[in-house]
Coordinates of C-alpha atoms and ligand atoms in Angstrom, one line a residue:
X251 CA 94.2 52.4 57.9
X252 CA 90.4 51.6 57.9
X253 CA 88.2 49.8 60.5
X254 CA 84.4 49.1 60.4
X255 CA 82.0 49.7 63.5
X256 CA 78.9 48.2 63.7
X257 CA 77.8 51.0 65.8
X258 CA 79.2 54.7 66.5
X259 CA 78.6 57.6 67.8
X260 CA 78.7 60.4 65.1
X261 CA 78.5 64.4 65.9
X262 CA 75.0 63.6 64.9
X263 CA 74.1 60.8 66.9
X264 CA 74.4 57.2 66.5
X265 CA 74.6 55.0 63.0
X266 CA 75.0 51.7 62.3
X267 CA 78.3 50.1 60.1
X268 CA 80.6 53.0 60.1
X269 CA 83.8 52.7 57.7
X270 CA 86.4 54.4 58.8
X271 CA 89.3 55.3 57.1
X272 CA 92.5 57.2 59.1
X273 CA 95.1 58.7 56.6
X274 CA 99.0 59.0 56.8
X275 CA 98.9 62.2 58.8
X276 CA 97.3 60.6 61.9
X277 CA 93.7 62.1 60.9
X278 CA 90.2 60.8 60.0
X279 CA 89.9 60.8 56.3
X280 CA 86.4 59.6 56.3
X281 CA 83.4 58.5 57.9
X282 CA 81.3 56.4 56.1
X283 CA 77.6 55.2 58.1
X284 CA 75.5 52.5 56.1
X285 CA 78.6 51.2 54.7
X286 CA 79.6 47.6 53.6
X287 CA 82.9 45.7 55.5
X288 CA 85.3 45.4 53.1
X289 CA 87.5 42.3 52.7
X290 CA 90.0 42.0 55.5
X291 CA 89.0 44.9 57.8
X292 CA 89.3 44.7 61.3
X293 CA 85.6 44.8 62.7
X294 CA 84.6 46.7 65.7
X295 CA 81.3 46.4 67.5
X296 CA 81.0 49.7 69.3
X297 CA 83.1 53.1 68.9
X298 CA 82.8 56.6 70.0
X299 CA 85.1 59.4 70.6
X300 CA 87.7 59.5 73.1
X301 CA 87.5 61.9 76.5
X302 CA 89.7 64.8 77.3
X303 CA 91.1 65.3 80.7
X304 CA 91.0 69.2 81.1
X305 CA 92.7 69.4 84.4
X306 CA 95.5 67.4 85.2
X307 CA 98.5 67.6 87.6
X308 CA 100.8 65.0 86.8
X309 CA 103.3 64.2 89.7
X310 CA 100.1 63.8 92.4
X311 CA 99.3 60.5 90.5
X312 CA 102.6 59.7 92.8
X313 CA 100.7 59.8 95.7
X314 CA 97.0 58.9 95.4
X315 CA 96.3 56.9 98.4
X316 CA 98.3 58.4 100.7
X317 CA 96.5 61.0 102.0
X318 CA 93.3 59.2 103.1
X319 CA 94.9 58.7 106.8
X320 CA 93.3 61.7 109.4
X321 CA 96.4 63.3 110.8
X322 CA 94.2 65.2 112.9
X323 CA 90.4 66.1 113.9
X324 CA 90.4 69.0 111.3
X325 CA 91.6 67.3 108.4
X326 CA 91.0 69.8 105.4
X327 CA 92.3 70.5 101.7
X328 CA 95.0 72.6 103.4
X329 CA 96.3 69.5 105.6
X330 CA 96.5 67.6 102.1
X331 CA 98.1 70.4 100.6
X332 CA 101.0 69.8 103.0
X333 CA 101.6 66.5 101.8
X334 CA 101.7 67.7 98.2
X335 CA 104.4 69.7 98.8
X336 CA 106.8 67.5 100.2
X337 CA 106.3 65.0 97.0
X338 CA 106.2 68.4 95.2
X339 CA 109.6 69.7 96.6
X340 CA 111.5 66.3 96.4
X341 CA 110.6 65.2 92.5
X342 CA 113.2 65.3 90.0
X343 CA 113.0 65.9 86.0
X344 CA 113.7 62.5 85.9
X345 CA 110.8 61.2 87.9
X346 CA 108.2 63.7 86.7
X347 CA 108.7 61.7 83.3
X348 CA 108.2 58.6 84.7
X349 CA 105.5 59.2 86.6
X350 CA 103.5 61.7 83.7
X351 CA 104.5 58.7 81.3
X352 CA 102.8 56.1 83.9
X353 CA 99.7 58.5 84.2
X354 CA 99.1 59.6 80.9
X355 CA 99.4 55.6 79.9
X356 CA 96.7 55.1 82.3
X357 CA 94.7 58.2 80.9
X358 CA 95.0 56.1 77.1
X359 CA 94.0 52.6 79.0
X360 CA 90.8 54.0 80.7
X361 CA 89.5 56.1 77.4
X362 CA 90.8 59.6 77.8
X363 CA 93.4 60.6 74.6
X364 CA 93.8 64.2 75.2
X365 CA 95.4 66.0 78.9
X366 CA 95.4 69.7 79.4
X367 CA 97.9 69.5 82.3
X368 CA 98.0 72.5 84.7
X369 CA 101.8 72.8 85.3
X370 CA 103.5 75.0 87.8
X371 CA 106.5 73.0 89.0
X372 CA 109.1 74.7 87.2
X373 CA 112.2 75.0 88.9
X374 CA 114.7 72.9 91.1
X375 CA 114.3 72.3 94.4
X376 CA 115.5 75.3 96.2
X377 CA 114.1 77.2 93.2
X378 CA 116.9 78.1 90.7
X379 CA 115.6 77.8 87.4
X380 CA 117.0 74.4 84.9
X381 CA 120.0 75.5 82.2
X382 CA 117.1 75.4 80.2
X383 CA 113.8 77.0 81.6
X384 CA 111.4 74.7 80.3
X385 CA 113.4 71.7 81.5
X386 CA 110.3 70.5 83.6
X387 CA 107.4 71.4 81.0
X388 CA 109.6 69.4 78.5
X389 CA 109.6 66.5 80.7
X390 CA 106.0 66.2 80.4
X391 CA 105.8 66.5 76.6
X392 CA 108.8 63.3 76.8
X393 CA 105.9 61.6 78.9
X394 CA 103.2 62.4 76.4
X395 CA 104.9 61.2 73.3
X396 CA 106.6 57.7 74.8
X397 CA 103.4 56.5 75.6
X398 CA 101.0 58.6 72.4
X399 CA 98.6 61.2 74.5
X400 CA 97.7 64.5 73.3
X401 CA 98.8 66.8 75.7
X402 CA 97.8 70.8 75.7
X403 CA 100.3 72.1 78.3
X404 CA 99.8 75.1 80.4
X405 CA 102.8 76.1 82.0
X406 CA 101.5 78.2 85.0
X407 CA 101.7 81.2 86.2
X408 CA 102.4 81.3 90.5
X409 CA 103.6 84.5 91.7
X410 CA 102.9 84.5 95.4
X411 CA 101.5 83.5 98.5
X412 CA 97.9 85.1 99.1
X413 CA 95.9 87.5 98.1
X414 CA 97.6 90.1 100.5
X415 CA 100.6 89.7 98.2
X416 CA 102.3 87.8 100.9
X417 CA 106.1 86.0 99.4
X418 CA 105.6 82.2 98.3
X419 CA 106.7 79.7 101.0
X420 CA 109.6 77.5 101.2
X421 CA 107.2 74.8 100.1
X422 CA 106.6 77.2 96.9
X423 CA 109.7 78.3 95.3
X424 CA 109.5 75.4 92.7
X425 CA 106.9 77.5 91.3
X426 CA 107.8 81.0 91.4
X427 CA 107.3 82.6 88.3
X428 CA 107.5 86.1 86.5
X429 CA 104.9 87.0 83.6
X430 CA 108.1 87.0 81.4
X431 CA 109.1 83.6 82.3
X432 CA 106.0 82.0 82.0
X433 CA 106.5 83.8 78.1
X434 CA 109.9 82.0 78.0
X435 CA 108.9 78.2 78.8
X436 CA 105.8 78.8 76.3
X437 CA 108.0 80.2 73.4
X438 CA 110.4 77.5 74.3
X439 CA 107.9 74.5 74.1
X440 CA 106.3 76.1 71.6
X441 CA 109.5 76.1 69.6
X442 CA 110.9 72.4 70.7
X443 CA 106.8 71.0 69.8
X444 CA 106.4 72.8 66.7
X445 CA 107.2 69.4 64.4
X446 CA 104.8 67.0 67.4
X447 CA 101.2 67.1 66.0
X448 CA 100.2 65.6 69.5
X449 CA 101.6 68.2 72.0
X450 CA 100.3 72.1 72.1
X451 CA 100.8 75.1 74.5
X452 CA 98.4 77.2 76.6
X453 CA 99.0 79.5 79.7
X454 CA 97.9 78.8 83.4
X455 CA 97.1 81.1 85.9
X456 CA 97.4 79.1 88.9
X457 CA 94.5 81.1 90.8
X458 CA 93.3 84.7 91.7
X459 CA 95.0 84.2 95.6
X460 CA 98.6 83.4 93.5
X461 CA 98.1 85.8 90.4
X462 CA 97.6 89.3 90.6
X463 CA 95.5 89.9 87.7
X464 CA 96.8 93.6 87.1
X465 CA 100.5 91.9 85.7
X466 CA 99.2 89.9 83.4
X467 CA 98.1 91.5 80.2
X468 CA 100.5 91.3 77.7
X469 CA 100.8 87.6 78.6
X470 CA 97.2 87.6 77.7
X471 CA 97.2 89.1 74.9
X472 CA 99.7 87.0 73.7
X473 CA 97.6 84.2 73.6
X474 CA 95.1 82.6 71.4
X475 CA 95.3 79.3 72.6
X476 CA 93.5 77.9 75.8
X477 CA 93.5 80.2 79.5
X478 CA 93.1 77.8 82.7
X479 CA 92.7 79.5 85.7
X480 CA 92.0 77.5 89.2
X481 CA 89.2 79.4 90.9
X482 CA 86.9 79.6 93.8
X483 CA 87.6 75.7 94.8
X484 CA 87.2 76.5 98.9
X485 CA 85.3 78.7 101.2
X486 CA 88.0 79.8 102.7
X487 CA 89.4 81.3 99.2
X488 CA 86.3 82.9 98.7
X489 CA 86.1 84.7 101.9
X490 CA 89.6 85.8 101.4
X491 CA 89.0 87.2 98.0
X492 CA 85.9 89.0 99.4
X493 CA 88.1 90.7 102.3
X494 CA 90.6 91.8 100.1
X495 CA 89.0 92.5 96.6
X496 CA 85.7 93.1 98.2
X497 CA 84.3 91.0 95.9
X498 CA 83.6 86.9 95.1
X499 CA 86.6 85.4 92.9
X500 CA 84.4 84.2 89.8
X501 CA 82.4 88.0 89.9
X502 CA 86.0 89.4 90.8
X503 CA 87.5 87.4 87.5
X504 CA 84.7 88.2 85.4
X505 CA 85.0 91.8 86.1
X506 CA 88.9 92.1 85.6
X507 CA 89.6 90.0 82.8
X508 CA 87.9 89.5 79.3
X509 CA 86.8 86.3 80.4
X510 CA 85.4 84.6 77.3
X511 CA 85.1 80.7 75.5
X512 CA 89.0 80.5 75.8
X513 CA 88.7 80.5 79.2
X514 CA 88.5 77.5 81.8
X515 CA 87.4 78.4 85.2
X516 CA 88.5 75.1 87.1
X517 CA 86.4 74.0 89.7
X518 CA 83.8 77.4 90.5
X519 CA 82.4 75.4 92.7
X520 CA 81.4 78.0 94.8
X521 CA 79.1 80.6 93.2
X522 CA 76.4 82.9 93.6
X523 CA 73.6 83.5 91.1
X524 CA 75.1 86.2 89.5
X525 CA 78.0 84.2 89.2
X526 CA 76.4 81.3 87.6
X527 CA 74.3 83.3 85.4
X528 CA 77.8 85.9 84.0
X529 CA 80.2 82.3 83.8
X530 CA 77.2 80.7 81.7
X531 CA 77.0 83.7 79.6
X532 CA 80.7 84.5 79.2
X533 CA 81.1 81.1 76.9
X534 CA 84.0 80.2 79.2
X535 CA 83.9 75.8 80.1
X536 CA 83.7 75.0 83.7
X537 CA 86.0 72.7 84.7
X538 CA 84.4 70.5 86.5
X539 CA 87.1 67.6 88.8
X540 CA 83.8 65.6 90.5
X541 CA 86.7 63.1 91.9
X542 CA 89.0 64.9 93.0
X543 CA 86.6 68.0 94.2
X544 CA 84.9 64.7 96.5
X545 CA 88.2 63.4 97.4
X546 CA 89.4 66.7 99.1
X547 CA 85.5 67.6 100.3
X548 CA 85.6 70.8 98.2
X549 CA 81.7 71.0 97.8
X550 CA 79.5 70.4 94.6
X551 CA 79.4 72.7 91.6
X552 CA 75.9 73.8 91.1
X553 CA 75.2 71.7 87.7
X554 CA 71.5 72.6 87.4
X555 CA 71.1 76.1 87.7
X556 CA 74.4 76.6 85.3
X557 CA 73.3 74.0 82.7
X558 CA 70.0 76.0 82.2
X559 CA 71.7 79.2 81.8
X560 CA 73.6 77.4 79.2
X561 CA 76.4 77.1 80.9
X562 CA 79.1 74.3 79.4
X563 CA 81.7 72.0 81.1
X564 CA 83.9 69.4 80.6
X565 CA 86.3 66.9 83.2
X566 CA 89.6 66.7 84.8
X567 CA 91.4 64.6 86.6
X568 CA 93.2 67.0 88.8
X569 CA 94.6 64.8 91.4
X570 CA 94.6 62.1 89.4
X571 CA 93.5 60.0 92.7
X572 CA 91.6 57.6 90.1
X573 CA 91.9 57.8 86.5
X574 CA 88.6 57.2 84.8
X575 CA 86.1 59.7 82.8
X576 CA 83.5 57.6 83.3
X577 CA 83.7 57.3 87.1
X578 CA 84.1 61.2 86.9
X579 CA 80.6 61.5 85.3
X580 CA 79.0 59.2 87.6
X581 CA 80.4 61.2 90.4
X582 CA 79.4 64.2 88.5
X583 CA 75.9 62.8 88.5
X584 CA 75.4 61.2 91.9
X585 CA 76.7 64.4 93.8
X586 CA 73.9 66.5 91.6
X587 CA 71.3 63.7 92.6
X588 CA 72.1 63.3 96.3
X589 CA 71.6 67.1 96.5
X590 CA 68.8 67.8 94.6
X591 CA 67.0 64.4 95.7
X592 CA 65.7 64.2 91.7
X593 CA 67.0 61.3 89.4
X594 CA 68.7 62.7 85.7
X595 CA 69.8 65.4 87.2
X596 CA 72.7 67.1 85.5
X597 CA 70.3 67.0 82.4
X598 CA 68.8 71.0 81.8
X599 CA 65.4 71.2 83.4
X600 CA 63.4 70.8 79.6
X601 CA 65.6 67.8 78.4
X602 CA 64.5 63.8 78.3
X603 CA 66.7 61.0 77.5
X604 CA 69.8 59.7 78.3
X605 CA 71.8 60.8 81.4
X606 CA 75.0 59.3 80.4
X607 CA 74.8 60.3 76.6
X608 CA 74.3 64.0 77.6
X609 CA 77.2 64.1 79.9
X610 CA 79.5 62.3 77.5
X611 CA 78.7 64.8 74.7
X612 CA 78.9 67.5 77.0
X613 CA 82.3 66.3 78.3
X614 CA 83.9 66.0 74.6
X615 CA 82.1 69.4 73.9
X616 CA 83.7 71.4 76.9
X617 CA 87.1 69.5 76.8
X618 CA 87.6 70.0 73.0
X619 CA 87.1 73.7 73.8
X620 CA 89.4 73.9 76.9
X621 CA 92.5 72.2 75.2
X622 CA 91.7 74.6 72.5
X623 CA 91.2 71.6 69.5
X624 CA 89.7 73.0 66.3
X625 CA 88.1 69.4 66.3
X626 CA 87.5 66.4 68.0
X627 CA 85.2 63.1 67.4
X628 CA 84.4 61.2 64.5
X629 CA 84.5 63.4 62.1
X630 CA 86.6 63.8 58.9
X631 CA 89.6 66.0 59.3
X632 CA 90.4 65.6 63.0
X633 CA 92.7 63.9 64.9
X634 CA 92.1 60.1 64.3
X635 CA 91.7 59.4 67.7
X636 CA 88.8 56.7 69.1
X637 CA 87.3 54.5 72.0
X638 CA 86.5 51.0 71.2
X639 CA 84.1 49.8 74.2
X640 CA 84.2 46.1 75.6
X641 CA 80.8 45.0 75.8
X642 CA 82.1 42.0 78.0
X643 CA 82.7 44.8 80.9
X644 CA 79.1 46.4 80.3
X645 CA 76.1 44.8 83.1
X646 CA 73.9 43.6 79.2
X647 CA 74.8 42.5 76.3
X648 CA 73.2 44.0 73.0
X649 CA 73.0 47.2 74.2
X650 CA 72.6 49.9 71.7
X651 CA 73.3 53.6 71.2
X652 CA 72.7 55.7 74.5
X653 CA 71.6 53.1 76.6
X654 CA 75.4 51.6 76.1
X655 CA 76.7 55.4 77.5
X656 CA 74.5 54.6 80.3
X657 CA 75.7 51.0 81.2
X658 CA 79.1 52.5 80.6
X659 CA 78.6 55.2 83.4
X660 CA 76.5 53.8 85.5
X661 CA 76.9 50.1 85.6
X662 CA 80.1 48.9 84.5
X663 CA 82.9 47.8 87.0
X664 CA 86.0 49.1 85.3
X665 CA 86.7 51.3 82.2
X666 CA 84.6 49.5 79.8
X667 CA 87.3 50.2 77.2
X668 CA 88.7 47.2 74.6
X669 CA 91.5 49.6 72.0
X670 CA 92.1 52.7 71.9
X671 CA 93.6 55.4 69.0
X672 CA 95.1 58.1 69.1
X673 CA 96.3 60.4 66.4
X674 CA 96.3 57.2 63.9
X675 CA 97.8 54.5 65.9
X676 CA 96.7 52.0 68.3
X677 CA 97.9 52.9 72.0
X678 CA 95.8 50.3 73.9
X679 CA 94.6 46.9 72.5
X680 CA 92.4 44.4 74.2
X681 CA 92.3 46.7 77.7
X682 CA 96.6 46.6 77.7
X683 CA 98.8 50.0 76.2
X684 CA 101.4 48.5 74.1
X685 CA 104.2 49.5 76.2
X686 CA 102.5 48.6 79.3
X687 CA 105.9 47.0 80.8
X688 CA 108.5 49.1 80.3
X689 CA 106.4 52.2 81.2
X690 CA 105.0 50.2 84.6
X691 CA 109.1 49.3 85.7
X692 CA 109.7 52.6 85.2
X693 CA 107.3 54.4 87.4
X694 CA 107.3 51.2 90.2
X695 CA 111.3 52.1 90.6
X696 CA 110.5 55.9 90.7
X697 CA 107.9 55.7 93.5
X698 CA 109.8 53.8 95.4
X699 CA 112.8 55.8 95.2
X700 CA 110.8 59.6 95.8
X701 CA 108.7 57.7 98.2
X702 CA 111.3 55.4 100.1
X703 CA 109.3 52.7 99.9
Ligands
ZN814 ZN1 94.2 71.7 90.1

């Protein structure tokens, strides 16, 4: 396949008509700049590469919206952590398909071609593990190939209820999981996946309250792919970890694990100087969730101080409340701004130009790493896998290079994305994924049914 853009954005900045070709095996085979259209080409006005969703959890796409009713004068990230679980303790294999496939079809429509999803609901409900272990984690991968998403799973680690060592809950047992198992569902996708170019394995450990970091070396060490790790999202965890472990989670992980650029510490929203300065220096990617982190009033990562230590980052989803990366770097953005009272200010303290552009690198940057991709972008060799932007949905026409990252960001309505590719093939076209249908009946029967509706 080859298409021609008349502007794209290159690992080396923007250039002007780009031929690009895609071979048989679903990856770029070159990128031309200062090229002439050949006869018959399809003609593109502006490309760049696609965004990575480093933190996803599936299922809570079935319930975005419902949780935005007080239930009572104290409303907290624990209250809607209640609700999760019921949706969480009712969903079938069945229905997590449906509703991954719905999501991750949305992910493709709004410009996002890669999901690392964070997945701890193993089991059945009343927790007795599926005939086959990985029932639930292959679920997701179905999901991920019907509708043409890369997906880096990370089937998760949960091994109790506090940092006291206190058993999991009834609400729980879905997730209860041993070191060993978490090495069985793993081995098993691994095994079932190792044909899919588009679907790849990691290990999650859901967070330093549910893992006890002493049992899980070997897994470690078994690993070479991506580490996810939920950390320091709330007060309240910190203050716990400090009572127990006499120490603050992201000093506490840094500490007790070889903490390095495989790592993604999710959220961190809550750290000291020290902190800041040992995450930035480790090489591990925060992963920042500036939607869902505003949606359940977690607080705001400290952008500046980590960004001029170096520090690098990338975006997720999480709740998947509202599926766009560029309304995540906006909200990114306007949280740092609102704070600081500056303007440009997730940009390090010595760097001019464009807002948007530095975030969107910085996004593909810090997601590549944390869904452990050799490569990503336009670039020959990786994954063919591309944005085409709709210039209709951008505020000014003729924009060019960064200023159209900007508009994108900043002052479009919607998802200012037109097609979109992913590992060679055409997923969305003009703003609609090709199975669009089929994949909406699906999820519109489940919901109603988990939901009664
Ligand atoms: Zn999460």
């Amino acid at each position: 396949m080859e298409l021609f853009a008349e502007q794209a954005l290159l690992p080396d900045g923007w250039h002007r008509n780009v031929r690009i070709t895609v071979s048989s095996d679903g990856r770029f085979e070159s990128i031309v700049p200062d090229a002439r259209i050949s006869a018959g080409v399809e003609r593109k006005t502006v490309v760049v590469p696609s965004q990575l969703s480093l933190h996803s959890h599936a299922f809570q796409r079935g319930m975005a919206g419902l949780a935005e009713s007080r239930q009572n004068p104290a409303d907290t990230f624990w209250t809607w952590r209640r609700l999760m679980y019921q949706l969480a303790h009712r969903i079938s294999p069945e229905q997590m398909q449906d509703i991954a496939s719905y999501l991750y079809m949305e992910m493709l429509t709004a410009g996002y071609t890669q999901v690392a999803e964070f997945h701890y609901l193993h089991h059945a409900p009343g927790g007795a593990t599926y005939g086959q272990v990985a029932e639930m984690s292959l679920r997701v991968g179905e999901a991920a190939q019907a509708v043409g998403i890369g997906l880096t799973l990370l089937p998760t680690l949960y091994e109790r209820g506090g940092f006291d060592g206190r058993p999991l809950q009834e609400a729980q047992e879905r997730f209860a999981t041993t070191p060993e198992l978490i090495g069985r569902i793993i081995s098993e996708t691994r095994l079932a996946w190792a044909e899919t170019p588009l679907l790849s394995v990691g290990l999650g450990l859901h967070s330093l309250r549910a893992v006890d970091l002493k049992t899980v070396p070997d897994l470690l060490a078994a690993q070479t792919a991506p580490v996810h790790i939920h950390v320091a999202e709330q007060q309240k965890e910190v203050e716990e970890c400090v009572a127990f472990v006499g120490a603050r989670p992201v000093e506490y992980l840094l500490s007790e694990a070889d903490v390095d650029e495989r790592w993604c510490l999710v959220h961190a929203t809550h750290l000291s100087d020290s902190e800041i300065a040992g995450m930035a220096r480790s090489g591990a990617v925060a992963g920042l969730c500036p939607i869902t982190e505003a949606n359940l009033g977690d607080g705001l990562f400290p952008l500046a101080p980590y960004v001029n230590d170096g520090g690098r980052f990338g975006i997720g989803s999480d709740s998947n409340v509202l599926i766009s990366p560029w309304e995540e770097l906006r909200t990114l953005e306007y949280g740092q701004r609102l704070f600081t009272q500056t303007r440009c200010a997730a940009l390090p303290a010595e760097t001019l130009g464009s807002t948007g552009g530095w975030l969107y690198r910085q996004a593909l940057d810090g997601g590549r790493w944390a869904c452990g991709l050799e490569s990503w972008g336009l670039v020959a060799g990786a994954r063919a896998d591309l944005c085409v932007l709709d210039e209709d949905l951008l505020p000014l026409p003729y924009l060019q290079d960064d200023a159209v990252l900007d508009a994108a960001i900043f002052g479009s309505r919607q998802p200012p994305v037109k097609d979109v590719l992913c590992g060679g093939q055409w997923r969305v076209r003009d703003g609609r994924h090709l199975n669009h249908d089929a994949v909406t009946a699906a999820f519109r029967r489940t919901v109603r049914t988990l939901l009664d509706l």
